[in-house]
mmCIF file of C-alpha atoms in Angstrom:
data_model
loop_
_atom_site.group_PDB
_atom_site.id
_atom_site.type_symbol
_atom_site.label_atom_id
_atom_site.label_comp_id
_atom_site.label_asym_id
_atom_site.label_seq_id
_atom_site.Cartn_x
_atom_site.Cartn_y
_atom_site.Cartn_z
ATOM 1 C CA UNK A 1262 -17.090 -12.118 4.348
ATOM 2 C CA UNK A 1263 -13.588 -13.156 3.446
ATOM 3 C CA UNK A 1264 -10.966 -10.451 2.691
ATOM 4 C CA UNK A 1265 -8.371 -10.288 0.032
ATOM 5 C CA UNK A 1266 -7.195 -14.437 -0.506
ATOM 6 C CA UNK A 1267 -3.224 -14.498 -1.368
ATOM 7 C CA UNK A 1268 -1.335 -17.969 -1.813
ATOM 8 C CA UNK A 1269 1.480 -19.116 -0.974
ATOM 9 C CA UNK A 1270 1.946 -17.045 2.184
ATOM 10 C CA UNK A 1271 5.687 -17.907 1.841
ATOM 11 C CA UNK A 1272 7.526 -18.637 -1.236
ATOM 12 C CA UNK A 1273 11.607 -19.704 -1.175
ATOM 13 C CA UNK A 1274 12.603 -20.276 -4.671
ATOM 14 C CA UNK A 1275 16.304 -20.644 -6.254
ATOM 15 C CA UNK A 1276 17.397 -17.902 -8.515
ATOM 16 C CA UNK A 1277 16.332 -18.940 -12.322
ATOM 17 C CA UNK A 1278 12.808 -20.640 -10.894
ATOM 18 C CA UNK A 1279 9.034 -19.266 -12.401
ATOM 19 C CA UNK A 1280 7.559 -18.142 -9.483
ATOM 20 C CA UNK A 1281 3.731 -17.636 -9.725
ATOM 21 C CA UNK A 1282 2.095 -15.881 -6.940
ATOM 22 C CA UNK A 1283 -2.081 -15.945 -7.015
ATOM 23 C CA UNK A 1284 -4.645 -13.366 -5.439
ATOM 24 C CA UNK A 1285 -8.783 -13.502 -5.409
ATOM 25 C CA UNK A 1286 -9.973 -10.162 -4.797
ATOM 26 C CA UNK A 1287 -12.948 -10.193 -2.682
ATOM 27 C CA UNK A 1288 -16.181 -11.008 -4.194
ATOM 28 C CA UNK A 1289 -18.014 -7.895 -6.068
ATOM 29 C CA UNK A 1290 -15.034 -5.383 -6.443
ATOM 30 C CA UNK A 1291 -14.088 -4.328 -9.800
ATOM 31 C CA UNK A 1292 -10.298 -3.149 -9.553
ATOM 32 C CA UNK A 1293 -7.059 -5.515 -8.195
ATOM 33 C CA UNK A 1294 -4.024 -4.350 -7.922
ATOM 34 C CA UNK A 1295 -0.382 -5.697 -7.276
ATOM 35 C CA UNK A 1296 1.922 -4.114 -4.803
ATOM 36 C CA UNK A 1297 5.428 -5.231 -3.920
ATOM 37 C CA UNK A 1298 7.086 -3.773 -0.566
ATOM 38 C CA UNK A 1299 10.654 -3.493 -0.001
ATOM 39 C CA UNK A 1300 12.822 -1.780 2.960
ATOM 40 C CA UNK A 1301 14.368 0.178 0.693
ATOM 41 C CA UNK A 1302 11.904 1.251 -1.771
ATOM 42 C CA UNK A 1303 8.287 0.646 0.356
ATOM 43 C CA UNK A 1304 5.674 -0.166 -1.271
ATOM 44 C CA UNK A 1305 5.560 0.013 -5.252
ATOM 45 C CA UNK A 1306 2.296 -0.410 -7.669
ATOM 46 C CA UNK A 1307 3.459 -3.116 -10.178
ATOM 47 C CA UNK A 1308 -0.029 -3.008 -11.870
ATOM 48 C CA UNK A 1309 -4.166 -2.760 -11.838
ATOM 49 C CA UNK A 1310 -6.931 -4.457 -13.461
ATOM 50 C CA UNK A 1311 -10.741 -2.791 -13.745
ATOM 51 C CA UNK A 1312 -13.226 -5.157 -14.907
ATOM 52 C CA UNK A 1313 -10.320 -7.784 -15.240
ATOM 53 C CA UNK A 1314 -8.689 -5.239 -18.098
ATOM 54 C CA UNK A 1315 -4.912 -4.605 -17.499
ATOM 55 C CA UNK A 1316 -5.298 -0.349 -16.798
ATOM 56 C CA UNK A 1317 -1.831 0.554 -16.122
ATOM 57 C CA UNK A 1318 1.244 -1.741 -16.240
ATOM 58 C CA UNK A 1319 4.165 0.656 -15.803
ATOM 59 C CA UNK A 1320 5.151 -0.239 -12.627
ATOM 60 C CA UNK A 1321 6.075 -3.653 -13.589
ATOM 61 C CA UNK A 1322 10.241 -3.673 -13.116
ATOM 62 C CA UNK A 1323 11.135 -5.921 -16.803
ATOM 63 C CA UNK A 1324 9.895 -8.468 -18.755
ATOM 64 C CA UNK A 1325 10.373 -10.899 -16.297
ATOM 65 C CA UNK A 1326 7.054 -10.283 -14.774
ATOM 66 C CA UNK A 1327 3.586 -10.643 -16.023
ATOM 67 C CA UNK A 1328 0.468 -10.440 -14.654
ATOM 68 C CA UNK A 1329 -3.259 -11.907 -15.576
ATOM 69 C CA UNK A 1330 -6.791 -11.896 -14.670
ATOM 70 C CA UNK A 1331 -8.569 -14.304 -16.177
ATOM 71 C CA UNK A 1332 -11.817 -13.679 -14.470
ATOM 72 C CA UNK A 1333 -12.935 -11.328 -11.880
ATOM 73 C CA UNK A 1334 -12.317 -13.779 -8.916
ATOM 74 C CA UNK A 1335 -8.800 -14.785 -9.770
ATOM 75 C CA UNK A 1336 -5.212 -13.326 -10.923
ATOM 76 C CA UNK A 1337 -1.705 -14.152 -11.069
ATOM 77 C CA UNK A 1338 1.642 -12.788 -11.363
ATOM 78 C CA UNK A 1339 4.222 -14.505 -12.622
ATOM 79 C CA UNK A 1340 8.092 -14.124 -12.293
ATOM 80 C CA UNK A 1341 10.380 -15.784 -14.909
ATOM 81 C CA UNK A 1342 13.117 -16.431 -14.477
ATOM 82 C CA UNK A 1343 13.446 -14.889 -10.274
ATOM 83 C CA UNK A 1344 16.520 -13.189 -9.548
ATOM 84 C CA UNK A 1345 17.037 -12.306 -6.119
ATOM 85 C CA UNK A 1346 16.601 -8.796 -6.084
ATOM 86 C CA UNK A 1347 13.362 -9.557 -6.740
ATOM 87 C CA UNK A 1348 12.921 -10.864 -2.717
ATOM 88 C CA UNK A 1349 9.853 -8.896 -1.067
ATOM 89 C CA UNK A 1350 6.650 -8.866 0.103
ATOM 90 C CA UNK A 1351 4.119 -8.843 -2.898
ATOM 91 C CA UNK A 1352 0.578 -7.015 -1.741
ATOM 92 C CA UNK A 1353 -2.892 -7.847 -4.065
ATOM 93 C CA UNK A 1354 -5.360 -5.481 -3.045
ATOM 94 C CA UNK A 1355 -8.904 -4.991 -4.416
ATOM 95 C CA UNK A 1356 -11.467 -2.432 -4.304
ATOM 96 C CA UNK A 1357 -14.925 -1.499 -6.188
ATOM 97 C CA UNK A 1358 -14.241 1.711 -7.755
ATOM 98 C CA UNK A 1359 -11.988 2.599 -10.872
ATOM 99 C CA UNK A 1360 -8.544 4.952 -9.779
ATOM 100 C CA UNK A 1361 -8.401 3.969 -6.616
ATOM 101 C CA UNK A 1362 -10.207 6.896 -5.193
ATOM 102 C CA UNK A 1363 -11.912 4.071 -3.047
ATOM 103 C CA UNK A 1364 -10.297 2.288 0.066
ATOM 104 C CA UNK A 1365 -8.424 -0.662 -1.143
ATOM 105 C CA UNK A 1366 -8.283 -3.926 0.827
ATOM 106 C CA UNK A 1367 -5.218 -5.480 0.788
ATOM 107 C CA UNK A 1368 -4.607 -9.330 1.334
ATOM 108 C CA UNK A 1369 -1.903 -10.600 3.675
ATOM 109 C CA UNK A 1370 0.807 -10.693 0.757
ATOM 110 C CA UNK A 1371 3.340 -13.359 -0.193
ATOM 111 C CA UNK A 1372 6.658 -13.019 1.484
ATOM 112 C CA UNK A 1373 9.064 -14.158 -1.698
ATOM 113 C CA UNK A 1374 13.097 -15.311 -1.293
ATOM 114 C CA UNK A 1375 14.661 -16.014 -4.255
ATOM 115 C CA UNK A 1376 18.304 -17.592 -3.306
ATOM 116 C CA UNK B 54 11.588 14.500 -6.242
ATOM 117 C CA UNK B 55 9.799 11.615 -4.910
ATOM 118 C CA UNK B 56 6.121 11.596 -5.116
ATOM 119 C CA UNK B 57 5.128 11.180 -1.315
ATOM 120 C CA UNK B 58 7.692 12.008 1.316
ATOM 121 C CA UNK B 59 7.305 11.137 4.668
ATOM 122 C CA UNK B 60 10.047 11.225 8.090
ATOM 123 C CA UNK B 61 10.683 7.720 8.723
ATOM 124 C CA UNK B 62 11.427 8.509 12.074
ATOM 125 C CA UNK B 63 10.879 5.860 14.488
ATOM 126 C CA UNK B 64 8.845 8.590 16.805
ATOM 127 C CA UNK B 65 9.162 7.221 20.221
ATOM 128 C CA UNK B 66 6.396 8.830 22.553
ATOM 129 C CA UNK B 67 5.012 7.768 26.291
ATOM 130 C CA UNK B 68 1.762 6.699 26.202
ATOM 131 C CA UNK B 69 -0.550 9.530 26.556
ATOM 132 C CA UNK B 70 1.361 11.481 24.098
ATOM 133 C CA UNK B 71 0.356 13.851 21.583
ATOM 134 C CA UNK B 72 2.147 12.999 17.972
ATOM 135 C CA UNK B 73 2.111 14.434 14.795
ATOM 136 C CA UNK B 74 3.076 13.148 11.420
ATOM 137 C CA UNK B 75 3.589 15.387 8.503
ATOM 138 C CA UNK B 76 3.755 14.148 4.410
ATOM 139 C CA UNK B 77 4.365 15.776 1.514
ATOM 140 C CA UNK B 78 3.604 15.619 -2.027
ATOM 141 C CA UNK B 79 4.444 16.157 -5.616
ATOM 142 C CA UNK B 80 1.803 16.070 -8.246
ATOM 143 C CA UNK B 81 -0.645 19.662 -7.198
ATOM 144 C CA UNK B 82 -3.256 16.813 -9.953
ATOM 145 C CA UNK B 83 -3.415 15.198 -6.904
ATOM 146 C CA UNK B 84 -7.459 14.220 -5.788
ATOM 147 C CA UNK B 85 -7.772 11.959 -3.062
ATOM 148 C CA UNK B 86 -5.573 11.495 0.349
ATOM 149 C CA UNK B 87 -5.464 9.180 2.987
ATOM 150 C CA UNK B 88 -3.641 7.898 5.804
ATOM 151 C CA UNK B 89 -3.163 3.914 6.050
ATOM 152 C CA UNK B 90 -1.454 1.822 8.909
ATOM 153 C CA UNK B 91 0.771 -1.068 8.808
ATOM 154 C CA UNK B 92 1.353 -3.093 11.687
ATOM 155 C CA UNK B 93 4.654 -5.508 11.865
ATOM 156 C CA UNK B 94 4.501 -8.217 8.945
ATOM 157 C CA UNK B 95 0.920 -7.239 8.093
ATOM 158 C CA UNK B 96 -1.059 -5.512 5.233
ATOM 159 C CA UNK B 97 -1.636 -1.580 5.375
ATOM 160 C CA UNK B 98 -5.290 -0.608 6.397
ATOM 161 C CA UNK B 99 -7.270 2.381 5.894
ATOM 162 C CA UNK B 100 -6.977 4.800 8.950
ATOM 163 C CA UNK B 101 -8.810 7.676 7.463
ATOM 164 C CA UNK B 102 -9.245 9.383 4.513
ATOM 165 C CA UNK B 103 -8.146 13.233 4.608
ATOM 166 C CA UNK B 104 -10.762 15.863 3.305
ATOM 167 C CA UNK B 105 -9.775 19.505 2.573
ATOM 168 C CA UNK B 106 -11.717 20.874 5.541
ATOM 169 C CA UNK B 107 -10.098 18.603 8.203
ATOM 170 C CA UNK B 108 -11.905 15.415 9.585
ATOM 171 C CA UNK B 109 -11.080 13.795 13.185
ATOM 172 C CA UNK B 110 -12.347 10.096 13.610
ATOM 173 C CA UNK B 111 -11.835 9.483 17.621
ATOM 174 C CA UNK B 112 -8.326 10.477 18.821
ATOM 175 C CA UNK B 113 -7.008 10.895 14.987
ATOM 176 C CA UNK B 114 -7.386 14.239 13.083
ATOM 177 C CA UNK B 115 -6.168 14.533 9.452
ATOM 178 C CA UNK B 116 -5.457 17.972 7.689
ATOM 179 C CA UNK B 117 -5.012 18.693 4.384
ATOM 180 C CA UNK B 118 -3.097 22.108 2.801
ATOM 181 C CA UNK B 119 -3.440 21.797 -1.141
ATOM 182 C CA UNK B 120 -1.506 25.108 -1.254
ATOM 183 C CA UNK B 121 1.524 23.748 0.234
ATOM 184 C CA UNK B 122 0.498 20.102 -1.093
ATOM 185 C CA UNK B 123 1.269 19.134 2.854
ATOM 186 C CA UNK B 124 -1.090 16.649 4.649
ATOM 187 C CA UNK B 125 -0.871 15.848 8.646
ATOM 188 C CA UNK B 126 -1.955 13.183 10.969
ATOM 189 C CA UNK B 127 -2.315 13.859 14.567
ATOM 190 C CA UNK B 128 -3.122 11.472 17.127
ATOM 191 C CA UNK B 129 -4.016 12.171 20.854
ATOM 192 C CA UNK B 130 -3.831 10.436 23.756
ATOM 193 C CA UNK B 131 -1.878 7.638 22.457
ATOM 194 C CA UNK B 132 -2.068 3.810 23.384
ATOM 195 C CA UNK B 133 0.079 1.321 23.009
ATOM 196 C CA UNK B 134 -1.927 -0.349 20.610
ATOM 197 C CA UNK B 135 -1.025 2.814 18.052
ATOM 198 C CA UNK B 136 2.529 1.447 17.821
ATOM 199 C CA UNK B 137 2.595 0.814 14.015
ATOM 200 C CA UNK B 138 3.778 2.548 10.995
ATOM 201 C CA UNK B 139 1.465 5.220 9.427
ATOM 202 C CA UNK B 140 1.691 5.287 5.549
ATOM 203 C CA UNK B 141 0.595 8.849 3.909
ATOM 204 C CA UNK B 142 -1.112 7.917 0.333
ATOM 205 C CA UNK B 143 -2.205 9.719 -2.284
ATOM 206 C CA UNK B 144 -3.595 9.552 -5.789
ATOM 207 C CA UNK B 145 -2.079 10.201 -8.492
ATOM 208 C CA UNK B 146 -4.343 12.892 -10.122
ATOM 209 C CA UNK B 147 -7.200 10.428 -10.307
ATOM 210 C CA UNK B 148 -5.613 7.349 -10.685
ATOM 211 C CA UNK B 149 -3.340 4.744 -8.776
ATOM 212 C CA UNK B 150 -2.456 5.766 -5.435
ATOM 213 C CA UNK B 151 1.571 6.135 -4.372
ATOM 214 C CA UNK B 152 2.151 5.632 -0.614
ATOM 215 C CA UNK B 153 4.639 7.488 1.110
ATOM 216 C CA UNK B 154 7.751 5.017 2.981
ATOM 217 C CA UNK B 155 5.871 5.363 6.169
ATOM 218 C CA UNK B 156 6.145 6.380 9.490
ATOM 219 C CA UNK B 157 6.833 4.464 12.424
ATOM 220 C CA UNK B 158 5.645 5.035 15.770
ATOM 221 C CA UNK B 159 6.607 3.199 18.748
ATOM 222 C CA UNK B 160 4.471 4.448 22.014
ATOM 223 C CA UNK B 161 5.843 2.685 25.308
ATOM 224 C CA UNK B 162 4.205 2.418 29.038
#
């Protein structure tokens, strides 16, 4: 069974560019979520889905980000315009229970550089 | 106060060591616990989940003190192949989970 799917694995992008990184949860669970990971501040929940439903969006830094799930097997999150402070490692995990009182699988991330 | 505090460290133990990690946190709400590992340039993994009475899963044992909202990991006998950093997680009374910064652990031959 395949795990967490993430694309691109590596993104290098000039300051000012929309950046759009994708994640399909694996098949059957009913919550994503999107992490980013920094040295400095670890990892941070940006957002979470259930049943493709935005839950809790409070984690996302500005308006410059947005996220989507269209369906259950696919969502995005989009950065407009990148800045390079926004350089990290952005995590999409899934898992088949609401709140995250389940284990969460997370795919291998997206390692971003904005210049 | 930050929601999940953890020593950084690195811890650098012998193989065959006994180590312990200790985590802290904020919200007493607070349901669920676990302990996740992240190896270099990977995604975290479950480890174990932590239950109030204790659980051990091989060499690992987790402990949980809601009183002093204090959770430990202790690992026995260590290999090589526990060289990694251990992230302390917790929900956030019932909801998304925060993870701690991490701990790393280094164990050398």
């Amino acid at each position: 069974d395949a795990g967490v799917i993430q694309s691109p694995r590596h993104e290098v992008t000039e300051m000012g560019q929309e950046v759009t990184l994708r994640c399909k949860p694996i098949s059957g669970h009913n919550s994503l979520f999107w992490y980013r990971q920094t040295m400095m501040r670890g990892l941070e929940l940006l957002i979470y889905f259930n049943n493709n439903v935005p839950i809790d969006d409070s984690g996302m830094p500005e308006d410059r980000f947005s996220a989507k799930m269209p369906n259950a097997s696919f969502s995005t999150l989009k950065i407009q315009p990148s800045e390079p402070r926004d350089s990290a490692v952005y995590f999409c995990a899934s898992s088949w229970a609401m709140g995250s009182l389940k284990e969460q699988y997370f795919g291998p991330g997206t390692r971003l550089t904005v210049t | 106060r930050k929601e999940v505090e953890q020593d950084p460290g690195p811890f650098n133990v012998p193989e065959g060591a006994t180590v312990a990690f200790n985590c802290t946190y904020s919200n007493s709400a607070s349901q669920s616990f676990f302990w996740y590992r992240q190896d270099c340039r990977k995604e975290p993994k479950l480890l174990m989940s932590v239950y109030s009475s204790g659980n051990e899963d091989g060499r690992f044992t987790a402990q949980l003190n809601r009183a002093s909202q204090y959770i430990s990991l202790l690992i026995r006998d260590s290999k090589l192949s526990d060289s990694a950093t251990y992230l302390c997680v917790v929900d956030q009374a019932g909801t998304a989970l925060i993870f701690g910064k991490g701990t790393t652990l280094s164990v050398s031959s």
